[in-house]
Coordinates of C-alpha atoms in Angstrom, one line a residue:
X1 CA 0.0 0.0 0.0
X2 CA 3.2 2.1 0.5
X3 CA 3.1 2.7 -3.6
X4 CA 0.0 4.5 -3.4
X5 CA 2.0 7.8 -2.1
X6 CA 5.0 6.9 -3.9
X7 CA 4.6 8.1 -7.1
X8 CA 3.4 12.0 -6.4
X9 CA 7.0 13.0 -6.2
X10 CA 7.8 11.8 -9.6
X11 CA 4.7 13.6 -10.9
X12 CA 6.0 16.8 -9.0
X13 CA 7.1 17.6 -12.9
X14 CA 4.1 17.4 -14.6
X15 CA 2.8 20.5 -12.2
X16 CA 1.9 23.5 -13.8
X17 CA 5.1 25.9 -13.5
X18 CA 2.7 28.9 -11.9
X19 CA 2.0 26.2 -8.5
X20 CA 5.5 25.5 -8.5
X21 CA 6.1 28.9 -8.0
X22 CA 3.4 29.7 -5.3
X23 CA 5.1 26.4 -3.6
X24 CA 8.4 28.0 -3.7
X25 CA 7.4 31.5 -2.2
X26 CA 5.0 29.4 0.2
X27 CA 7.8 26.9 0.9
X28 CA 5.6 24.1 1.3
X29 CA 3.1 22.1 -1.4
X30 CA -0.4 23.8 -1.8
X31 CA -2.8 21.8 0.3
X32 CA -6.1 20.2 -1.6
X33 CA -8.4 23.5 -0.9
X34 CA -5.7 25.6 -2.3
X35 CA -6.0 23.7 -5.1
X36 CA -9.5 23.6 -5.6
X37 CA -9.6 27.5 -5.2
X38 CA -6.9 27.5 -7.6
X39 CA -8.9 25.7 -10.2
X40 CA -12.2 27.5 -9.7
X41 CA -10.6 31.0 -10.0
X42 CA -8.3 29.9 -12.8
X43 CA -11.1 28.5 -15.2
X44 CA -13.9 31.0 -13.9
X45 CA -11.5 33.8 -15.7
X46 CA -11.0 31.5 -18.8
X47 CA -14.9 30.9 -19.5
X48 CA -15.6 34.8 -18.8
X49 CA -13.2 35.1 -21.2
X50 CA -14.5 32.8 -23.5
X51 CA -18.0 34.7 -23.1
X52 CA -16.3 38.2 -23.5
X53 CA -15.5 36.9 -26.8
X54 CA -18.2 35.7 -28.0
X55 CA -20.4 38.5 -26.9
X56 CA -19.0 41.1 -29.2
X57 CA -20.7 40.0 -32.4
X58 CA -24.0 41.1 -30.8
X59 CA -22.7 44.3 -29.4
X60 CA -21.3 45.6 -33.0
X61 CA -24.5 44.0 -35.3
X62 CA -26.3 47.3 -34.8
X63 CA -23.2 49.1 -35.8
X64 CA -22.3 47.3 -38.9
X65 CA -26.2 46.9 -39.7
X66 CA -27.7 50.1 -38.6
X67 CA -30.8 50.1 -41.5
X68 CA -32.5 47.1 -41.4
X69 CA -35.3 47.7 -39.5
X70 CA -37.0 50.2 -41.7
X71 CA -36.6 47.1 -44.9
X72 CA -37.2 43.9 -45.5
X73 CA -35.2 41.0 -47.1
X74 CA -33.9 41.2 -50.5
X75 CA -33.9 38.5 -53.2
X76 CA -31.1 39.0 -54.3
X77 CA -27.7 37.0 -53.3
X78 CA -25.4 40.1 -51.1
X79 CA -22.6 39.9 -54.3
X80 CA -25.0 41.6 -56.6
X81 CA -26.7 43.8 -54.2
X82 CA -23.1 45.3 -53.0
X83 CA -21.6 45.2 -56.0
X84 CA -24.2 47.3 -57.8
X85 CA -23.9 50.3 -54.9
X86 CA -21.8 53.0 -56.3
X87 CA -17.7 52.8 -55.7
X88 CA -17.5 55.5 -53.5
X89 CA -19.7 53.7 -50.8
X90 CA -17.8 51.0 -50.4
X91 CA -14.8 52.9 -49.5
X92 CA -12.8 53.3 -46.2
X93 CA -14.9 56.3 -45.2
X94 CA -16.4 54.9 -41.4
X95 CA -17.9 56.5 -38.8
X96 CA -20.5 55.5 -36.4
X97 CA -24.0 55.1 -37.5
X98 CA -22.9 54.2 -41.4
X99 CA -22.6 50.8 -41.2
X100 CA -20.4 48.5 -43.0
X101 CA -20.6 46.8 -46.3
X102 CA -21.8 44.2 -47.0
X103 CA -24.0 44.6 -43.5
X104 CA -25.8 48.1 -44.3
X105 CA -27.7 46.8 -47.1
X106 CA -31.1 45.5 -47.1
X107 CA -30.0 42.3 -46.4
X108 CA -27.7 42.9 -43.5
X109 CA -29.7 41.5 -40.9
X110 CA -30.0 38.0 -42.5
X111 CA -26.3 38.2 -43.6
X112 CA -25.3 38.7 -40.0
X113 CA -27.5 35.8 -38.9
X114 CA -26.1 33.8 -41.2
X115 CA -22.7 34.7 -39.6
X116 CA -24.2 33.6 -36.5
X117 CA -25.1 29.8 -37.9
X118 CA -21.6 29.4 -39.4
X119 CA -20.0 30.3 -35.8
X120 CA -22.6 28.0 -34.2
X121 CA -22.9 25.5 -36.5
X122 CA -18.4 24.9 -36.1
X123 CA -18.9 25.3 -32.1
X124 CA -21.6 22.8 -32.0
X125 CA -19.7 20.1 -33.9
X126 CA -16.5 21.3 -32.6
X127 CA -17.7 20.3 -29.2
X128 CA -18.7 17.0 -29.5
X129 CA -15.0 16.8 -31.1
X130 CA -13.4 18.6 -28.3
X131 CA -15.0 16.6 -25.8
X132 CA -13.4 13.5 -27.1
X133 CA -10.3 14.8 -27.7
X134 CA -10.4 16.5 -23.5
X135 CA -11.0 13.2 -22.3
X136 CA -7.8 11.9 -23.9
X137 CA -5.4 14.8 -23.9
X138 CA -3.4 17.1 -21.3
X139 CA -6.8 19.6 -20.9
X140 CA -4.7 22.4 -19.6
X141 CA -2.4 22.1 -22.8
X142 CA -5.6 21.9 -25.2
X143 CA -7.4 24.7 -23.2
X144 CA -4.4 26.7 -23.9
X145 CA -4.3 26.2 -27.6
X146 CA -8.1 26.6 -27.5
X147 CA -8.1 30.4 -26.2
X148 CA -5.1 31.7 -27.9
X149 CA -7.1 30.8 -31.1
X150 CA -10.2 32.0 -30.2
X151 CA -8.2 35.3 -29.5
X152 CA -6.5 35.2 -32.5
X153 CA -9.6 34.8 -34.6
X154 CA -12.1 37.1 -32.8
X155 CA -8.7 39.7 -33.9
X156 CA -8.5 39.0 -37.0
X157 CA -12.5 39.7 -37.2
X158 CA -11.8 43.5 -36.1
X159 CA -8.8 43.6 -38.4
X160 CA -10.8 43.7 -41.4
X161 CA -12.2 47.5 -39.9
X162 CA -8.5 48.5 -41.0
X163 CA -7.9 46.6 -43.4
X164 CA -10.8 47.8 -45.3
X165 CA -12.3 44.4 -45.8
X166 CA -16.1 44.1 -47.1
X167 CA -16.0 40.5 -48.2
X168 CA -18.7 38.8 -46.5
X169 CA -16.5 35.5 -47.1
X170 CA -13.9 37.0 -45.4
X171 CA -15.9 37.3 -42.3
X172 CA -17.5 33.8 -42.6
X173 CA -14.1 31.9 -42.8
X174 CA -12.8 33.8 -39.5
X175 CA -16.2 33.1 -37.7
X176 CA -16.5 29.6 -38.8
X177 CA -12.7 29.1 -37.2
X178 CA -13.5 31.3 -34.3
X179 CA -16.3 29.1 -33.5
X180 CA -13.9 25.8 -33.7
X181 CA -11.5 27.4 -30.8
X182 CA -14.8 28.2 -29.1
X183 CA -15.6 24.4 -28.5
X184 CA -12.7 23.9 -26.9
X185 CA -13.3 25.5 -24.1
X186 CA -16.5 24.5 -21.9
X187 CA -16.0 20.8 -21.7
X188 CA -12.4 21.1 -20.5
X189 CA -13.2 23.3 -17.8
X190 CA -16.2 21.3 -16.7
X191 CA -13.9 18.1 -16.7
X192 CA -11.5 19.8 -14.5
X193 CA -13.6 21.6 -11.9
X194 CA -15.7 18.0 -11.8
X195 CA -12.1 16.2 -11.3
X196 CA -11.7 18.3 -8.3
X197 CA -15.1 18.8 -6.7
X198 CA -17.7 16.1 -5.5
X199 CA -21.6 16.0 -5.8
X200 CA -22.6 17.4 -2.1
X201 CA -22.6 20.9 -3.3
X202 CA -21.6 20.8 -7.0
X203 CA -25.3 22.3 -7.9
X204 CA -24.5 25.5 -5.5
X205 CA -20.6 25.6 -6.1
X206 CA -21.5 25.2 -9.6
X207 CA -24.1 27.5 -9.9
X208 CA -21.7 30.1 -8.4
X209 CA -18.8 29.1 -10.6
X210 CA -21.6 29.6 -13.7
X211 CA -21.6 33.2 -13.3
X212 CA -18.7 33.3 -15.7
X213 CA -20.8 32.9 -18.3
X214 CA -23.6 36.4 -17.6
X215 CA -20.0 38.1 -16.2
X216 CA -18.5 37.7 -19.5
X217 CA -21.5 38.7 -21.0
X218 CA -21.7 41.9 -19.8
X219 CA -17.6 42.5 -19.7
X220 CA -17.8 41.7 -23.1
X221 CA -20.8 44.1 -23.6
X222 CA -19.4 47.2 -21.8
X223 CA -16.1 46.8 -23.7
X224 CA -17.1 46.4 -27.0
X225 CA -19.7 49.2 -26.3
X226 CA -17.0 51.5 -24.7
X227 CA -14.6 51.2 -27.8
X228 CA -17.0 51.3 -30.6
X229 CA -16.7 54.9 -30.7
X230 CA -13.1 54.8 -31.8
X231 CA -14.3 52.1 -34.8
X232 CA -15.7 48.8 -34.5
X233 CA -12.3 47.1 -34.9
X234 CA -11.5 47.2 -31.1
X235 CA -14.4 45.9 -30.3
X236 CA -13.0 42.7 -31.4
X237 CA -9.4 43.0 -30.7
X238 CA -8.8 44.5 -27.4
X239 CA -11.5 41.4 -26.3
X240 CA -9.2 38.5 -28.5
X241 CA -6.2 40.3 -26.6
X242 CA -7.3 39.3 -23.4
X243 CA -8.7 35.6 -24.0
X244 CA -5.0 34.7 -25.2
X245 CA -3.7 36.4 -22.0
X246 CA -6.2 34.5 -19.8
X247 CA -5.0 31.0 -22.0
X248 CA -1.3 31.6 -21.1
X249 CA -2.7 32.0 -17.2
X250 CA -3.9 28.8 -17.7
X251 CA -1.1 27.3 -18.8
X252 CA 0.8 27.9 -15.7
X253 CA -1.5 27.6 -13.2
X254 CA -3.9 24.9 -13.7
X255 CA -4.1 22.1 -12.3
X256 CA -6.1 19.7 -14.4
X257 CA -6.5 17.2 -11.4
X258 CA -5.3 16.0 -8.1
X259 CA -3.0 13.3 -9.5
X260 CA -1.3 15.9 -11.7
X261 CA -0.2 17.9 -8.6
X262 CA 0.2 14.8 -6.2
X263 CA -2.1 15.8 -3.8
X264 CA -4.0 14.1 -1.1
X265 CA -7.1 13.4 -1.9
X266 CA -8.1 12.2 1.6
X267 CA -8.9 15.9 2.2
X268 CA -11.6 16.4 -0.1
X269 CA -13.3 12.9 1.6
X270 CA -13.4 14.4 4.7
X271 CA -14.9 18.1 3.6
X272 CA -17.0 18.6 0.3
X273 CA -18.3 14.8 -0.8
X274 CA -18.6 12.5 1.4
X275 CA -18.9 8.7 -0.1
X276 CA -22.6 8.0 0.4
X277 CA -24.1 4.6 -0.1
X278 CA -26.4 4.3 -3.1
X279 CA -24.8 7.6 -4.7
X280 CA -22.9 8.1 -7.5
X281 CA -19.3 8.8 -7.6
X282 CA -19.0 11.6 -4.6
X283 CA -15.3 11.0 -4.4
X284 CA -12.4 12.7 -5.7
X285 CA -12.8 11.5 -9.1
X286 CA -9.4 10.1 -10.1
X287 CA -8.4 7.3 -7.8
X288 CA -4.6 5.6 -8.1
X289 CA -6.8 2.6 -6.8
X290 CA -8.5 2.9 -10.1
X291 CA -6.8 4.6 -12.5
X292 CA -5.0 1.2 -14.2
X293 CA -8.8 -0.2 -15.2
X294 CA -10.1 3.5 -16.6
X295 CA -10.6 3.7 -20.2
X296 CA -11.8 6.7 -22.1
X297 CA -16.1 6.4 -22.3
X298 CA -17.3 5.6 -26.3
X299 CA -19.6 8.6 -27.9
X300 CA -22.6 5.8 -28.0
X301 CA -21.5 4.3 -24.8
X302 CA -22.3 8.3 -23.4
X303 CA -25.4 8.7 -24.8
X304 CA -26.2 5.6 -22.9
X305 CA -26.0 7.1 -19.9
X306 CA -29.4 7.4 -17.7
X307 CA -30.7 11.2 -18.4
X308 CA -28.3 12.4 -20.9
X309 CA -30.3 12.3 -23.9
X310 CA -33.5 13.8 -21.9
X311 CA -31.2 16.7 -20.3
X312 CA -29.0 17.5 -24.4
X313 CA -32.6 17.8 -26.1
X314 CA -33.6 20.1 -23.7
X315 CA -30.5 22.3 -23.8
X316 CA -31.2 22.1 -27.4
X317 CA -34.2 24.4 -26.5
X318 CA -33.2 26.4 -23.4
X319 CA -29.7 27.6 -25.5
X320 CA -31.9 28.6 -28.3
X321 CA -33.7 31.0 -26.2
X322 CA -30.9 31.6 -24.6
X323 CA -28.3 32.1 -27.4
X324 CA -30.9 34.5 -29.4
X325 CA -30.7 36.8 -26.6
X326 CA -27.2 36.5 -26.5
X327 CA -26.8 37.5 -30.2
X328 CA -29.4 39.9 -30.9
X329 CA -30.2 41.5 -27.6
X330 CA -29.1 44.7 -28.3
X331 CA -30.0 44.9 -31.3
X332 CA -33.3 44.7 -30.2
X333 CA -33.3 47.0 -28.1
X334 CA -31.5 49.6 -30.1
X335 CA -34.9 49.1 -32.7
X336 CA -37.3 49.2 -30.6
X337 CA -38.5 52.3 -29.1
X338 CA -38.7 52.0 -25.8
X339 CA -40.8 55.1 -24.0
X340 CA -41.3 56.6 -27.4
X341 CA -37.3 57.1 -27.9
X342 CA -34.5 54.8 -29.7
X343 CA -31.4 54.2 -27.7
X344 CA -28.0 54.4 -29.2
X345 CA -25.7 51.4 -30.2
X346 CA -24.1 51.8 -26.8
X347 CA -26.8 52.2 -24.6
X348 CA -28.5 49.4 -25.7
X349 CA -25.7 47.3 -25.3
X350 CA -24.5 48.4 -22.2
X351 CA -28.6 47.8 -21.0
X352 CA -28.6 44.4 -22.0
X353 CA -26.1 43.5 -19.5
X354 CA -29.1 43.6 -17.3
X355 CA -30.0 40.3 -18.7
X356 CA -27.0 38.8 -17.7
X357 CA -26.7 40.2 -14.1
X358 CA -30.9 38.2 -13.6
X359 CA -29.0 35.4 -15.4
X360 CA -25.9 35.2 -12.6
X361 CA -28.9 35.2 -10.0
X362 CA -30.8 32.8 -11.9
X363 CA -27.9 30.2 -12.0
X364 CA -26.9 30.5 -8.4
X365 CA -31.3 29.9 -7.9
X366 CA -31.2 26.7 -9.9
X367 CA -28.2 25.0 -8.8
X368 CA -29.1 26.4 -5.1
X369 CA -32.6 25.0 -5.2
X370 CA -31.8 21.5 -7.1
X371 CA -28.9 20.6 -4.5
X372 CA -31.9 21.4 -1.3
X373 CA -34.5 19.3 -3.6
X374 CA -32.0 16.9 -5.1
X375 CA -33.6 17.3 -8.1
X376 CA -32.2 18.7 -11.1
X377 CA -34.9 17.6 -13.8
X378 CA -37.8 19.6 -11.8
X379 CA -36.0 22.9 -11.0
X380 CA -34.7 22.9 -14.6
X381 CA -38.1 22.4 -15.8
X382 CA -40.0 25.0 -13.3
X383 CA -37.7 27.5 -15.0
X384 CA -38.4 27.2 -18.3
X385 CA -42.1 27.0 -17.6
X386 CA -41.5 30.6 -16.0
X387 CA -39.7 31.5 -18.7
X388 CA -42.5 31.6 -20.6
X389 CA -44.7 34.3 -19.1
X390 CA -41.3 36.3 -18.8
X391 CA -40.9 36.5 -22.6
X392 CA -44.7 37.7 -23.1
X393 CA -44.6 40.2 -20.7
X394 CA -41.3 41.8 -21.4
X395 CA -42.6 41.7 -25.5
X396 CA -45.4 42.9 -24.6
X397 CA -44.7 45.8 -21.5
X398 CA -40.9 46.4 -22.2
X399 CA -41.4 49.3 -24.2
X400 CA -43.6 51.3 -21.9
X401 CA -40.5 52.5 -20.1
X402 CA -37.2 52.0 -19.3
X403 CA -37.4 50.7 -15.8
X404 CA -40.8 48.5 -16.6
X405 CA -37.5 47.4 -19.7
X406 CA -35.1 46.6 -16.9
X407 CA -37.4 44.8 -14.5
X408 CA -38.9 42.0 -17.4
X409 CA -35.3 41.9 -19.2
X410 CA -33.9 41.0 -15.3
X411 CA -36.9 38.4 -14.4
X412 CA -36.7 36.9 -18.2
X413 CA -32.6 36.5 -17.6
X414 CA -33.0 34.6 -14.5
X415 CA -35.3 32.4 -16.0
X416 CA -34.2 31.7 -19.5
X417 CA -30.1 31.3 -18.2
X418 CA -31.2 29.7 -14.7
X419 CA -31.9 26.0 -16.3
X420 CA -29.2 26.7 -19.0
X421 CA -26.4 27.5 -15.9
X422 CA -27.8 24.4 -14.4
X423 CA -27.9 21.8 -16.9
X424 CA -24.2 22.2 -18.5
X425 CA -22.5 22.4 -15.1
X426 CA -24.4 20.2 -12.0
X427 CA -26.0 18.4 -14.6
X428 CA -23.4 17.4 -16.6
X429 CA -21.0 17.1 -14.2
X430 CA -23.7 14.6 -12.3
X431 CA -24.0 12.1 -15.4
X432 CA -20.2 12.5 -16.3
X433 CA -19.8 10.9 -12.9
X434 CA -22.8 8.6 -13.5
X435 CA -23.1 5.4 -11.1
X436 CA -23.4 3.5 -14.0
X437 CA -19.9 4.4 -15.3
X438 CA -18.5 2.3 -11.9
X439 CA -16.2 5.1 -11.0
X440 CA -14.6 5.4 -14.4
X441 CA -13.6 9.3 -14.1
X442 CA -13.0 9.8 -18.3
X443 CA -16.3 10.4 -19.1
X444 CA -17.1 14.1 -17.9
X445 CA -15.6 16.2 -21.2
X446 CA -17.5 13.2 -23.3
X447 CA -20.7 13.8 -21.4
X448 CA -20.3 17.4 -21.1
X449 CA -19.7 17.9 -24.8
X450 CA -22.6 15.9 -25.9
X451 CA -24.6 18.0 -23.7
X452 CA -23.2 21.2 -23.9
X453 CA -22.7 20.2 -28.0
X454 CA -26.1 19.3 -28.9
X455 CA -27.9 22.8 -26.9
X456 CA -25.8 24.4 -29.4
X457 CA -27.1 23.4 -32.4
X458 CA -30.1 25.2 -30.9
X459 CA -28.0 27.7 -30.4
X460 CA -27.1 28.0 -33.5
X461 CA -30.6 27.9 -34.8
X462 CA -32.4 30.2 -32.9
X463 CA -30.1 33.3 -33.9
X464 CA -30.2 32.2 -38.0
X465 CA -34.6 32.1 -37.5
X466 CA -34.4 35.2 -35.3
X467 CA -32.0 37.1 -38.5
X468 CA -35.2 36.3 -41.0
X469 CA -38.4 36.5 -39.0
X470 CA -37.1 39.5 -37.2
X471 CA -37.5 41.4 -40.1
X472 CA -41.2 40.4 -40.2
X473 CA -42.1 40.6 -36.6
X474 CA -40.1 41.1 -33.1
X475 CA -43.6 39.5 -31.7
X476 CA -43.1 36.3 -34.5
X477 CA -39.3 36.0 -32.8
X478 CA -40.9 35.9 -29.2
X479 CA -43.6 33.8 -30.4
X480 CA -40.9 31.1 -31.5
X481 CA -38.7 31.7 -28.1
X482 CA -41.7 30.9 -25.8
X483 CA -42.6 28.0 -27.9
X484 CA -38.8 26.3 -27.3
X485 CA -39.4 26.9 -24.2
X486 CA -42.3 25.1 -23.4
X487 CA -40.8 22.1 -25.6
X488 CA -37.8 22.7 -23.2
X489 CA -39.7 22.4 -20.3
X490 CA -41.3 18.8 -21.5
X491 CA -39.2 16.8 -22.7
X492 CA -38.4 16.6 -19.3
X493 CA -41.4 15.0 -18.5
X494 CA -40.3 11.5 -17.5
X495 CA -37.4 12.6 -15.5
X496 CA -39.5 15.1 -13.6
X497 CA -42.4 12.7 -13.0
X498 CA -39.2 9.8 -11.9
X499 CA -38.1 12.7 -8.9
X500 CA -41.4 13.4 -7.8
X501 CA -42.3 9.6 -7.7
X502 CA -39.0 9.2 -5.7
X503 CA -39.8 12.2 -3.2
X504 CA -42.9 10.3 -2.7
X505 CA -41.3 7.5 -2.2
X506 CA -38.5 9.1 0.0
X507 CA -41.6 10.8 2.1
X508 CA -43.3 7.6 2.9
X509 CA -40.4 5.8 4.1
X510 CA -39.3 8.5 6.6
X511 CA -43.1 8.4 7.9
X512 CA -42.8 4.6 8.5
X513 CA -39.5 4.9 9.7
X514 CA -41.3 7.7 12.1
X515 CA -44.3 5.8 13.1
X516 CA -42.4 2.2 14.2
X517 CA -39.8 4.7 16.2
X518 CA -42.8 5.9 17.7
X519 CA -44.2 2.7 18.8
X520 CA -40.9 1.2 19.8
X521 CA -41.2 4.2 22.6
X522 CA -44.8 3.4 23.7
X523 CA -44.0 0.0 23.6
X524 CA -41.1 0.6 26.0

């Protein structure tokens, strides 16, 4: 048994040179919770980096499309409508509220969904490639390639402001690789914060840790809002700046999982999870005791897995909903009076950050309220019901004023991202560490990206329908996003009515247990 804390020295030089330094300054190894802090601060900055990102696109749409509210779509392809627009318009000749070609013409706001699907489309298969690659690979190392990309790409997007670029293909390519760099990045972080953190509190811890996603939200928003003054181009490149920084952060401080570092698990037994009889894996999930017999988990062999279907159809839902906001938030906003006046490109964007912030609540909610219920199929469902009436009431009261605006947009954030936090962190986390994997720790970036992977061909979706009907009718657009919702909300049906029959269950036996300890003290 002496073997079993043998090998952590030799593995001393596979740690991350950034916790070799806060060893050497400390002058003694970094104890278990120092590593679990560690690893939650690390990869919350990376996905709020991710997010920041990503969220760009939806700040600058109003920007580079700033007419296409007042027309409709044209037939004709965006090579003949742009080419036939005099010379002199499609010249370097930018300032705020021109637009940019080949976005200002009538077409603009399908083009720019259409960038949308190309981005999504790449992420969405992307992830369920990145997920099995992260099982299989060093995740810190493929984290790290993963951001520096994504910041290269989301550059190279603002480049073309200089560069004078009004090729829609040139936009397209740099999306569609942006996107791939994307995928990267949420099942490796889920796989390492589940390597290092058991179920007990993973729906609250995770719920908190989720926040990353509505913080980088709004950083992105305020930046790319704050710098679209000086031309749209920063908007993209001052945000791909700091996702590479954040990646080479990663790269020397994280710790991908307790055997890496060599540290004692026995901590984490004793503090967060508990080994519970009839539970899943609680544990620190990589054991030495079990490492030799752990294999990589099969694509089909993870679809397998009790709820994971169930829980990936309805992300494919909620992230629709959830995605269209993301992408065409303030765009909406910015066309649609709201007490009788149109706010600016940066107003609106900066507002819509007010989604986000009822988003960090909502996620804290659901992961909060599933770990007191233990269950994460009914709280995810009660939220997307609620969605519902959220959507209609902002639609239909948002524009009366600004604060009624800010109220509904709040309430309809913590609904629509509540279940959406919930479902790719706890959730997936939960079945990555199924008790029908039998311990087997390589699952989580499989499970996660299959999840995570298939809400985002919703997410892909949603933005591409919302680019075309918009230009018909903002109520059409709500119309469909209420509708996903509700489809959401039932398809988990089975697993809600499996909880409630188990609480049921669960209630009766504490009542007999109640009633014979009753009797047993009469008796006596």
């Amino acid at each position: 048994m002496g073997s079993l804390s043998e090998p952590a020295p030799q593995r001393s030089s596979r740690k991350p040179l950034g916790i070799r330094f806060l060893e050497c300054i400390k002058g003694r190894n970094l104890s278990f919770k120092n590593h679990q802090a560690i690893v939650l601060i690390v990869t919350f900055f990376a996905y709020t980096s991710y997010h920041a990102a990503r969220k760009t696109t939806s700040i600058v749409k109003s920007t580079l499309d700033p007419q296409s509210p007042d027309t409709s779509l044209k037939s004709l392809p965006w090579r003949i409508s742009y080419l036939q627009e005099p010379a002199e318009s499609r010249k370097l000749s930018w300032k705020l509220g021109d637009g940019w070609a080949p976005f200002n013409g009538s077409d603009g706001t399908a083009l720019l969904g259409e960038l949308d699907l190309a981005f999504l489309s790449i992420y969405a298969g992307g992830m369920f490639f990145s997920g099995h690659l992260g099982d299989r690979l060093d995740l810190r190392i493929f984290l790290t390639v993963g951001m520096v990309g994504t910041g290269l790409f989301t550059s190279l997007y603002g480049i073309g402001y200089w560069g004078n670029v009004h090729s829609f293909y040139y936009y397209l390519v740099v999306q569609m690789l942006a996107g791939l760099f994307q995928s990267t990045g949420w099942p490796s972080v889920v796989a390492v914060v589940g390597n290092w953190f058991g179920k007990s509190k993973r729906g609250l811890i995770m719920g908190i840790w989720n926040a990353h996603t509505s913080i980088g939200n709004i950083t992105g928003s305020l930046v790319a809002s704050a710098l679209l003054t000086y031309g749209w181009g920063w908007s993209f490149v001052v945000p791909g700046l700091i996702i590479a920084f954040v990646g080479l952060i990663v790269f020397l401080f994280l710790p991908v999982n307790p055997e890496s570092v060599g540290t004692d698990t026995n901590e984490e037994d004793e503090s967060l999870s508990p080994k519970k009889i009839g539970e899943g894996v609680t544990q620190p999930l990589l054991r030495r005791e079990t490492k030799i017999e752990e294999k990589a988990v099969g694509f089909i062999e993870a679809w397998k897995i009790p709820g994971v279907a169930p829980f990936a159809l309805c992300l494919f839902f909620a992230k629709l909903v959830a995605y269209t906001f993301l992408y065409w938030l303030p765009f909406y906003v910015s066309h649609t009076a709201v007490d009788g006046k149109y706010l600016s490109s940066e107003m609106a964007g900066n507002l819509s950050t007010l989604f986000d912030v009822g988003g960090v609540l909502g996620g804290i909610l659901a992961g909060h309220i599933s770990d007191r219920l233990d269950a994460r199929a009914i709280t995810a469902a009660s939220f997307m019901y609620c969605a519902i009436p959220a959507l209609f009431f902002y639609r239909s009261y948002g524009h009366l004023s600004l604060a009624l605006n800010i109220a509904l947009m709040f309430i309809t954030g913590m609904f629509v991202n509540g279940p959406y936090a919930l479902i790719t962190t706890a959730v997936s986390a939960d079945l990555g560490t199924h008790s029908s994997l039998k311990g087997n720790s390589r699952a989580l970036a499989t499970v996660t990206a299959i999840i995570d992977g298939t809400g985002s061909v919703g997410a892909a979706i949603g933005p591409l329908l919302t680019g075309y009907i918009s230009a018909t009718s903002w109520t059409a657009v709500f119309t469909m996003l209420m509708a996903a919702a509700l489809i959401s909300g039932l398809l988990l049906t089975r697993l809600v009515v499996a909880e409630v029959a188990a609480k049921f269950v669960e209630s009766r036996s504490q009542s007999g247990n109640q009633s014979r300890s009753q009797a047993g003290v009469l008796d006596v």
